[in-house]
PDB file of C-alpha atoms in Angstrom:
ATOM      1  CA  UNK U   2      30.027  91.221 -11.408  1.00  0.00           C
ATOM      2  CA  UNK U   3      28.732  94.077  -9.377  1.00  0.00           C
ATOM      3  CA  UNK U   4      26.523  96.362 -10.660  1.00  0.00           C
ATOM      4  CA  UNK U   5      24.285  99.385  -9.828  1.00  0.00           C
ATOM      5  CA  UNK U   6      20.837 100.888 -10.946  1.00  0.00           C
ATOM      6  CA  UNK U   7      19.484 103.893 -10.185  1.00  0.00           C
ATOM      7  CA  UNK U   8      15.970 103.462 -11.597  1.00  0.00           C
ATOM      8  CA  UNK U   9      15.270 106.940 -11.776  1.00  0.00           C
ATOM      9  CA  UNK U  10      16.393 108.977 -14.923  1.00  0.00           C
ATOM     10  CA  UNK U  11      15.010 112.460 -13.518  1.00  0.00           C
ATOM     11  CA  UNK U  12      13.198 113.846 -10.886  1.00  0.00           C
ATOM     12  CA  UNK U  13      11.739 116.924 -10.320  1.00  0.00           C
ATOM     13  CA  UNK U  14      11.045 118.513  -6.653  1.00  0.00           C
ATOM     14  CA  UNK U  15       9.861 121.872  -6.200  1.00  0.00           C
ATOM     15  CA  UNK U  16      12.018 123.726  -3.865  1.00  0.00           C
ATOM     16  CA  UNK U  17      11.664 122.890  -0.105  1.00  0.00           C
ATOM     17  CA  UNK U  18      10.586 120.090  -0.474  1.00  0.00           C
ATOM     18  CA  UNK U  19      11.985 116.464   0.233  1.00  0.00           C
ATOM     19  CA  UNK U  20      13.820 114.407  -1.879  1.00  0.00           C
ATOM     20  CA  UNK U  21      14.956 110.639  -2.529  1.00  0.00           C
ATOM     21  CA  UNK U  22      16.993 109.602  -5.093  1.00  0.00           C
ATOM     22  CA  UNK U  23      17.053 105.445  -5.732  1.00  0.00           C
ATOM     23  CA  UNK U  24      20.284 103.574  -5.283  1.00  0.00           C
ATOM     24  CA  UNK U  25      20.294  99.232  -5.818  1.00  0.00           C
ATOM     25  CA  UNK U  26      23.629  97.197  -5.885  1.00  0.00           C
ATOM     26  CA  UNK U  27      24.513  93.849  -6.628  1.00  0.00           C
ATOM     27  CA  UNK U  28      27.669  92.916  -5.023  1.00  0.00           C
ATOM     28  CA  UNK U  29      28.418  89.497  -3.402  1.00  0.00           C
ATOM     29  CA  UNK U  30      30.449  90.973  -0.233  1.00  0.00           C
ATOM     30  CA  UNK U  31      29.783  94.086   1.787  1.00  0.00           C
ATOM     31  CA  UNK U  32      29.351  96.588  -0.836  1.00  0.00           C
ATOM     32  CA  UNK U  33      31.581 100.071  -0.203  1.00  0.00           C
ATOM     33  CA  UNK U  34      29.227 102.699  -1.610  1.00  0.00           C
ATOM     34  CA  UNK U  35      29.154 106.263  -2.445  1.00  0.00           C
ATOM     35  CA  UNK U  36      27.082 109.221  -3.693  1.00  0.00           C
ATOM     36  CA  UNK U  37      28.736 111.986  -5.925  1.00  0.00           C
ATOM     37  CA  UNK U  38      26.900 115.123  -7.619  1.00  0.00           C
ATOM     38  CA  UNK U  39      27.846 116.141 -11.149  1.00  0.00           C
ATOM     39  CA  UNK U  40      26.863 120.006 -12.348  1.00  0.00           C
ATOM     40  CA  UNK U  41      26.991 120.110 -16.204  1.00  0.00           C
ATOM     41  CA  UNK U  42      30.507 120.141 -17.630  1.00  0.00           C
ATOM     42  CA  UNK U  43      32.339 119.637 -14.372  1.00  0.00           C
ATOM     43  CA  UNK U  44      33.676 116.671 -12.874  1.00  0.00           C
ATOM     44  CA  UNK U  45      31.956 114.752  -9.899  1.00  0.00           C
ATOM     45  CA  UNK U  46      31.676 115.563  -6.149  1.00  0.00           C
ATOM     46  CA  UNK U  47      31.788 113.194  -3.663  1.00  0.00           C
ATOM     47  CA  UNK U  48      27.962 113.554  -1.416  1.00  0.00           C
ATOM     48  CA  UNK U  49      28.894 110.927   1.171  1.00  0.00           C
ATOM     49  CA  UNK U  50      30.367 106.899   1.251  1.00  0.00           C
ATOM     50  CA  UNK U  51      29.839 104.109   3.418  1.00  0.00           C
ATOM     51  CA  UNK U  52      31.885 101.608   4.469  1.00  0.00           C
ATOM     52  CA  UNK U  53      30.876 100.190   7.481  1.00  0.00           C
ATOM     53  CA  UNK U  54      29.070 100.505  11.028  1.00  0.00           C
ATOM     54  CA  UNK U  55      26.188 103.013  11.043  1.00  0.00           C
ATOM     55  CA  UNK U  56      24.359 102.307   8.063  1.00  0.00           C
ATOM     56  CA  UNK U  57      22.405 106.578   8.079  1.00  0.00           C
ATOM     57  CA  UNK U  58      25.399 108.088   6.332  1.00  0.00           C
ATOM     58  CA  UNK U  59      25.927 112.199   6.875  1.00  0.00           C
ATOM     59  CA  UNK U  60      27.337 114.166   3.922  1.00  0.00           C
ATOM     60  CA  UNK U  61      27.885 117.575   2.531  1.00  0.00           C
ATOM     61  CA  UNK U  62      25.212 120.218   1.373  1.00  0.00           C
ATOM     62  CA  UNK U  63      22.829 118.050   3.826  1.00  0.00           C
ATOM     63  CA  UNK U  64      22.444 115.023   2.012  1.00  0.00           C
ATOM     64  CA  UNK U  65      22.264 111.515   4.075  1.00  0.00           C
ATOM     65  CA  UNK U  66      21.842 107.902   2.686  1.00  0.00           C
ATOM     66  CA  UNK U  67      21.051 104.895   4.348  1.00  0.00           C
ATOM     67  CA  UNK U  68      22.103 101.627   3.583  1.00  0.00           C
ATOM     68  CA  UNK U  69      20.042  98.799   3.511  1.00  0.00           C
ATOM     69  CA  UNK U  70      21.484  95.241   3.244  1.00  0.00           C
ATOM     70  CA  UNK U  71      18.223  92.858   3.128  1.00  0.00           C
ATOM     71  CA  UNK U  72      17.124  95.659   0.560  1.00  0.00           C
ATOM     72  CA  UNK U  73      20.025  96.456  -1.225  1.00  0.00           C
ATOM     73  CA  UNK U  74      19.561  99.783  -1.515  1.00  0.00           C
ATOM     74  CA  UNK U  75      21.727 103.160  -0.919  1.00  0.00           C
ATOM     75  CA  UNK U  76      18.852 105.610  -1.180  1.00  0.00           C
ATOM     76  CA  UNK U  77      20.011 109.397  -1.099  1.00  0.00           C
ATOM     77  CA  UNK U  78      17.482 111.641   0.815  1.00  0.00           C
ATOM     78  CA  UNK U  79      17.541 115.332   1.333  1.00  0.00           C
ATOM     79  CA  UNK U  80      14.690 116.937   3.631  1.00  0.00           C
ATOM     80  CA  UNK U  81      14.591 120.108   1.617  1.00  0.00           C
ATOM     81  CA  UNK U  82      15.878 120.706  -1.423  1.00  0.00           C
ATOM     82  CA  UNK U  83      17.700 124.207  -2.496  1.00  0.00           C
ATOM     83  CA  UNK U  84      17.715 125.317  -6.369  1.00  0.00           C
ATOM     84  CA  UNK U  85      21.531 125.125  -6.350  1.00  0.00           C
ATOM     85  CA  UNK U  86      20.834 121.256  -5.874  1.00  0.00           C
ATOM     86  CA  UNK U  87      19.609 120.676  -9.576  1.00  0.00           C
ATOM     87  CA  UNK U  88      22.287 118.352 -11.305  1.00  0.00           C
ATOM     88  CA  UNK U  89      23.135 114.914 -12.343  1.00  0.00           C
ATOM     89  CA  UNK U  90      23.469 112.200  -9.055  1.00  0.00           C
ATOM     90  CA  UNK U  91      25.456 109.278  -9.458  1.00  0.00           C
ATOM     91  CA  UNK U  92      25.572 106.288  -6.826  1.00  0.00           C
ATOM     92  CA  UNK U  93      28.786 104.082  -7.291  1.00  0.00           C
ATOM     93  CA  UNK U  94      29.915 100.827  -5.679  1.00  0.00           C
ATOM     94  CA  UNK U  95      33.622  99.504  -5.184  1.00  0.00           C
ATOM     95  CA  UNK U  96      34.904  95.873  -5.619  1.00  0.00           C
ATOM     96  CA  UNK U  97      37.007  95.240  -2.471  1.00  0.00           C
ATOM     97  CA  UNK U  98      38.558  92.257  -4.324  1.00  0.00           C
ATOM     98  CA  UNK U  99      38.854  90.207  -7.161  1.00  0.00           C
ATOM     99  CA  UNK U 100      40.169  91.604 -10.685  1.00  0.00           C
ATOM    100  CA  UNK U 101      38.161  94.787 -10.102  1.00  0.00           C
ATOM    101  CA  UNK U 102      39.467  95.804  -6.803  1.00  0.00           C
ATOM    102  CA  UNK U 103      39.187  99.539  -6.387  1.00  0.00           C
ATOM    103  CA  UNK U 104      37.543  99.948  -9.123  1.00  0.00           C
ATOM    104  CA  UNK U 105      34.144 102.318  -9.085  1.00  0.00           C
ATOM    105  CA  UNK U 106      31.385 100.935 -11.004  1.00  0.00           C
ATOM    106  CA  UNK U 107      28.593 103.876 -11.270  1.00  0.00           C
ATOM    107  CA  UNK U 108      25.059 103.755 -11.982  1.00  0.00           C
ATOM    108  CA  UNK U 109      22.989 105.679 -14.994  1.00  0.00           C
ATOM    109  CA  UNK U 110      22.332 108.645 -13.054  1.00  0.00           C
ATOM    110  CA  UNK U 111      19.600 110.602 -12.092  1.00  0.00           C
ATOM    111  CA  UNK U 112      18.951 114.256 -12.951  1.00  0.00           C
ATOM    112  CA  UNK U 113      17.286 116.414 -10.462  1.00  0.00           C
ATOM    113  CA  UNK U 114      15.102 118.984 -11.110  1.00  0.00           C
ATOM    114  CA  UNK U 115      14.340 121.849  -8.743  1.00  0.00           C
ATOM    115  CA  UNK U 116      11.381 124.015  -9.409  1.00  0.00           C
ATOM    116  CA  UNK U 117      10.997 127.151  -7.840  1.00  0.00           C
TER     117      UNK U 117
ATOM    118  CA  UNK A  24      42.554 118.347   0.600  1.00  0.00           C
ATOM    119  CA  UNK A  25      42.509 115.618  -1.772  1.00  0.00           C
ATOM    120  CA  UNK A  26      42.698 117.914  -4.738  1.00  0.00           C
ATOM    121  CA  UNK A  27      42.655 116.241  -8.498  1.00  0.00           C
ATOM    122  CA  UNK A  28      43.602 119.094 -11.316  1.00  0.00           C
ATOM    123  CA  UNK A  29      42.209 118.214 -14.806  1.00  0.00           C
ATOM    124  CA  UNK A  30      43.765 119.918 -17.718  1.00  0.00           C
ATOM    125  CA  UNK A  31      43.122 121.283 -19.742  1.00  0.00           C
ATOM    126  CA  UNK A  32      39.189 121.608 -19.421  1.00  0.00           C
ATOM    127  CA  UNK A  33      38.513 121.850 -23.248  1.00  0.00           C
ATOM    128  CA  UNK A  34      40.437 121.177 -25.847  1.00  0.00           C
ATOM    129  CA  UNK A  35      39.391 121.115 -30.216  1.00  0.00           C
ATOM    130  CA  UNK A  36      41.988 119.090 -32.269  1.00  0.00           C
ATOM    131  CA  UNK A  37      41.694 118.136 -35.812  1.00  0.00           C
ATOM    132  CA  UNK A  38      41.063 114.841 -36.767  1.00  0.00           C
ATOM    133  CA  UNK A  39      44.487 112.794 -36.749  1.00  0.00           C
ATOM    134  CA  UNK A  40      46.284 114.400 -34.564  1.00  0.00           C
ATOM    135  CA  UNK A  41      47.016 113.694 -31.015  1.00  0.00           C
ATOM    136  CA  UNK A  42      46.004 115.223 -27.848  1.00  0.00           C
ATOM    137  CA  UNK A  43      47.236 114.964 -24.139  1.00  0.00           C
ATOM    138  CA  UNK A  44      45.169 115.440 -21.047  1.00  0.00           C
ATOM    139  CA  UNK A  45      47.135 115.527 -17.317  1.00  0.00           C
ATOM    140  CA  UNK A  46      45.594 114.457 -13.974  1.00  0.00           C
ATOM    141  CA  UNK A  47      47.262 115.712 -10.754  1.00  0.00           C
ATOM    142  CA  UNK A  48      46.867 115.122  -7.699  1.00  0.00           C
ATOM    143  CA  UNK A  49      47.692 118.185  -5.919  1.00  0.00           C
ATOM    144  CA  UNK A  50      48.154 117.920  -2.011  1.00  0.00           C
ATOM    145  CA  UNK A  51      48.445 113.676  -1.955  1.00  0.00           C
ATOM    146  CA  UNK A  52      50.607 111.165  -3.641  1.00  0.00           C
ATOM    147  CA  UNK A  53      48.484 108.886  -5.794  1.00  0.00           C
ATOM    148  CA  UNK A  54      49.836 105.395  -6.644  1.00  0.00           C
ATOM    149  CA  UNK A  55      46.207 104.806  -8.676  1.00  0.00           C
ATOM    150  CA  UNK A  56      44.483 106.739 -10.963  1.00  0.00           C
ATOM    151  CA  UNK A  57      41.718 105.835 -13.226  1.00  0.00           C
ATOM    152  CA  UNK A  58      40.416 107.385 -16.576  1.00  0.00           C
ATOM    153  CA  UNK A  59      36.660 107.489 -17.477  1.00  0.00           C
ATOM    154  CA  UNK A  60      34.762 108.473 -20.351  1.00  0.00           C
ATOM    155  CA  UNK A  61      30.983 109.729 -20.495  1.00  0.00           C
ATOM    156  CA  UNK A  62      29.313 110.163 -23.241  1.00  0.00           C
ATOM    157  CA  UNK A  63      26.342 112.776 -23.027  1.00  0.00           C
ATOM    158  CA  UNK A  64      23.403 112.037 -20.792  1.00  0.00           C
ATOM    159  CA  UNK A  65      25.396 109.158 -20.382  1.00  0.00           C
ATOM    160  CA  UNK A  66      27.460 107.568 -17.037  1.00  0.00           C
ATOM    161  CA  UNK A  67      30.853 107.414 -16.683  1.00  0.00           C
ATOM    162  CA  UNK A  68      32.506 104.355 -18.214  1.00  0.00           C
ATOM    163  CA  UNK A  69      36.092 103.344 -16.746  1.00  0.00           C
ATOM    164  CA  UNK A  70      38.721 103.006 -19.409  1.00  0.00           C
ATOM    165  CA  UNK A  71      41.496 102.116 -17.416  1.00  0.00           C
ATOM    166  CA  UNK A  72      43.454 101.852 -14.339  1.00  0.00           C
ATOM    167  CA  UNK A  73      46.899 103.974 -14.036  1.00  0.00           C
ATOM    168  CA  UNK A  74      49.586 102.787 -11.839  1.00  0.00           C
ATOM    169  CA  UNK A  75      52.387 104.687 -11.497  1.00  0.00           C
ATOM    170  CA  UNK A  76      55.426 102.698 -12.674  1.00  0.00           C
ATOM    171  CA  UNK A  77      53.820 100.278 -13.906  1.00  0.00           C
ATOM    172  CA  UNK A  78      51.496  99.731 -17.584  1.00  0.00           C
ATOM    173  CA  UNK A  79      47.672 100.971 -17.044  1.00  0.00           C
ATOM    174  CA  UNK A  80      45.331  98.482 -17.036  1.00  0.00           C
ATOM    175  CA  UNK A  81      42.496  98.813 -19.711  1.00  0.00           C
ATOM    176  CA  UNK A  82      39.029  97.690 -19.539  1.00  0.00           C
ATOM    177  CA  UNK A  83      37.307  95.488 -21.974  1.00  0.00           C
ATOM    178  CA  UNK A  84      36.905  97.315 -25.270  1.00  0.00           C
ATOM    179  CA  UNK A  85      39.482 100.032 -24.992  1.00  0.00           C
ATOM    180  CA  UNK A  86      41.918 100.494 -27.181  1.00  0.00           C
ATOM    181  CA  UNK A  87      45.356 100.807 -26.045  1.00  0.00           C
ATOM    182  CA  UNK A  88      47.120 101.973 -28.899  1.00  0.00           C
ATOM    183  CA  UNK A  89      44.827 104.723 -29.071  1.00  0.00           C
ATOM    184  CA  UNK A  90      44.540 105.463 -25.575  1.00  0.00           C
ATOM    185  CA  UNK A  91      48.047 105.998 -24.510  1.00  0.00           C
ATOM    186  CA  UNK A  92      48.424 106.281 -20.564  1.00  0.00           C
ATOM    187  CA  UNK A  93      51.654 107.357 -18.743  1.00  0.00           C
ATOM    188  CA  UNK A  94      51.557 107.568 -15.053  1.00  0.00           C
ATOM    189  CA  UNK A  95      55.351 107.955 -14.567  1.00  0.00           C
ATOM    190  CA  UNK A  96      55.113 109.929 -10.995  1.00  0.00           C
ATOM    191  CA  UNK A  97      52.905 109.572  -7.891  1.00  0.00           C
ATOM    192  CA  UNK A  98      51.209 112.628  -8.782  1.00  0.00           C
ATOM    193  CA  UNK A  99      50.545 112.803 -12.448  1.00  0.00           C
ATOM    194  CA  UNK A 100      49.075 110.673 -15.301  1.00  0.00           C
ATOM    195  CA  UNK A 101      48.353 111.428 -18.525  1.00  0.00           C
ATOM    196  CA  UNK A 102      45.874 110.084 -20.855  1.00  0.00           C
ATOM    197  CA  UNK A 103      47.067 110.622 -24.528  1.00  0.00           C
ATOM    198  CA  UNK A 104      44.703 110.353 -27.905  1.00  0.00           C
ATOM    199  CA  UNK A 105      46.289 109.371 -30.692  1.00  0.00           C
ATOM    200  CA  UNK A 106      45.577 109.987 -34.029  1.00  0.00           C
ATOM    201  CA  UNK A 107      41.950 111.290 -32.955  1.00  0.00           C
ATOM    202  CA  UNK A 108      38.847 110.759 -35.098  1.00  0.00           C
ATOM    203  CA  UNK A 109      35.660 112.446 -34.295  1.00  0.00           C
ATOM    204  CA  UNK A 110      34.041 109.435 -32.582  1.00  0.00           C
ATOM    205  CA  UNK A 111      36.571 109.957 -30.077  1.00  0.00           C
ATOM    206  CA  UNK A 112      34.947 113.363 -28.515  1.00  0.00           C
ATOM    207  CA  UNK A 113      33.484 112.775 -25.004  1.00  0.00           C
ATOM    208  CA  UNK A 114      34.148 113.832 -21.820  1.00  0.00           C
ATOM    209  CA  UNK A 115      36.993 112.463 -19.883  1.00  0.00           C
ATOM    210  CA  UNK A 116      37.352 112.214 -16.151  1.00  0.00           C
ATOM    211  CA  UNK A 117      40.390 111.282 -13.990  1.00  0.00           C
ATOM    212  CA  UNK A 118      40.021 110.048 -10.388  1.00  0.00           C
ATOM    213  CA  UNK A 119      42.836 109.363  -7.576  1.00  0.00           C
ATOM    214  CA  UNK A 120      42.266 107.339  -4.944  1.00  0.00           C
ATOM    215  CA  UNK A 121      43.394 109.072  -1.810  1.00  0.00           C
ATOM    216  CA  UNK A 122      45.830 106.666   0.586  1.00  0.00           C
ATOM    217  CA  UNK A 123      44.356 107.382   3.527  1.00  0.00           C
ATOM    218  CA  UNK A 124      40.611 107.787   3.427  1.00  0.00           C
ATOM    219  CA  UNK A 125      40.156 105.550   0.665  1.00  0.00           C
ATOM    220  CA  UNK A 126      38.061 108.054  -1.489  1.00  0.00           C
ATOM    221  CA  UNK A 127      38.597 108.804  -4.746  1.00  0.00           C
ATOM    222  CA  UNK A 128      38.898 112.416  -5.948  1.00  0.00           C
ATOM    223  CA  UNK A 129      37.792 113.529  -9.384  1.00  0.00           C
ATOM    224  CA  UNK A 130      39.130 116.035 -11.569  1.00  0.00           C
ATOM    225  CA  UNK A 131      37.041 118.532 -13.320  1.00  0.00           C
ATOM    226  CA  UNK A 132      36.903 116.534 -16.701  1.00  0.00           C
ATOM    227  CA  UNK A 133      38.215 117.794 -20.175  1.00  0.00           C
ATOM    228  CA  UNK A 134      35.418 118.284 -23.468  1.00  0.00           C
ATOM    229  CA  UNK A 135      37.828 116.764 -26.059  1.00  0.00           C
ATOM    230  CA  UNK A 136      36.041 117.588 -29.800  1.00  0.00           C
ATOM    231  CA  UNK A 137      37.550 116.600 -32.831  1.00  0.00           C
ATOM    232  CA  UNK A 138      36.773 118.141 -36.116  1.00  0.00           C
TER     233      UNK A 138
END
């Protein structure tokens, strides 16, 4: 069964400077993976997702992740981090087959943190 | 695009009676929604899969009776509580899965409390 771990409950950055949050899989095939944000109370936005080909994925607010196969890692990075960042981060994999197919299995989160 | 409405966003029943949250999808058809529920400082845990036409799928655990879900159109499903006990407050998600970038929108979640 696939599964994900983010091995880092909370973080905290001071503002401006860089961030990476922790993302490991375990998933037999090639892994579709995402990143969504969560702000308290509200549902979840989706960061960025990979799929396939370049594994340095661009997203929104001017987050990236990069997947690593031989690692097995989807590690969110963000070179400067803005106060409006602070909130839960979730990294989520998808079963492209099998009795799960399409169905998102999400790590424990991370909270972030943002000192001014 | 790719718009999922939640509703409503919070909701206080009392205990035995039954409450309905609705998932739309607002600007694409969804054939598949899904239902989570996160407990606090928790992660979301996937209680089902809704197809329309067809009966939801529910995940290990989940109680069926209890968690009634109706997905009768390509743009709306609704999760239903029945006879809700206290335990039963959490936060509950939707998500769609959009047909044509294969990314699944969430709604803004609903803070069910029973008293």
């Amino acid at each position: 069964a696939q599964s994900v771990t983010q091995p880092d409950i909370h973080i905290t950055v001071s503002e401006g400077a860089s961030l990476e949050l922790r993302c490991n899989y375990s998933y037999g095939a090639t892994p579709y993976l995402f990143w969504y944000v969560q702000s308290p109370g509200q549902g979840l936005q989706l960061l960025l997702k990979y799929f396939s080909g370049d594994t340095l994925v661009q997203g929104i607010k001017g987050f990236e992740a990069e997947f690593k196969r031989s690692q097995s890692s989807f590690n969110l990075r963000k070179p400067s981090v803005h106060w409006s960042d602070a909130a839960e981060y979730f990294c989520a994999v998808v079963s492209a087959g099998g009795t799960s197919y399409g169905k998102l299995t999400f790590g424990q989160g991370t909270i972030l943190t943002v000192h001014p | 695009g790719a718009v999922v409405s939640q509703h409503p966003s919070r909701v206080i029943c009392k205990s035995g009676t039954s409450v309905k949250i609705e998932c739309r999808s607002l600007d694409f058809q969804a054939t598949t929604m899904f239902w989570y529920r996160q407990f606090p400082k928790q992660s979301l845990m996937l209680m089902a899969t809704s197809n329309e036409g067809s009966k939801a799928t529910y995940e290990q655990g989940v109680e069926k009776d209890k968690f009634l879900i109706n997905h009768a159109s390509l743009t709306l499903s609704t999760l239903t509580v029945t006879s809700a006990h206290p335990e039963d407050s959490s936060f509950y998600i939707c998500s769609a899965t959009h047909p044509e970038n294969y990314g699944y929108t969430f709604g803004s979640g609903t803070r069910l409390t029973v008293v």
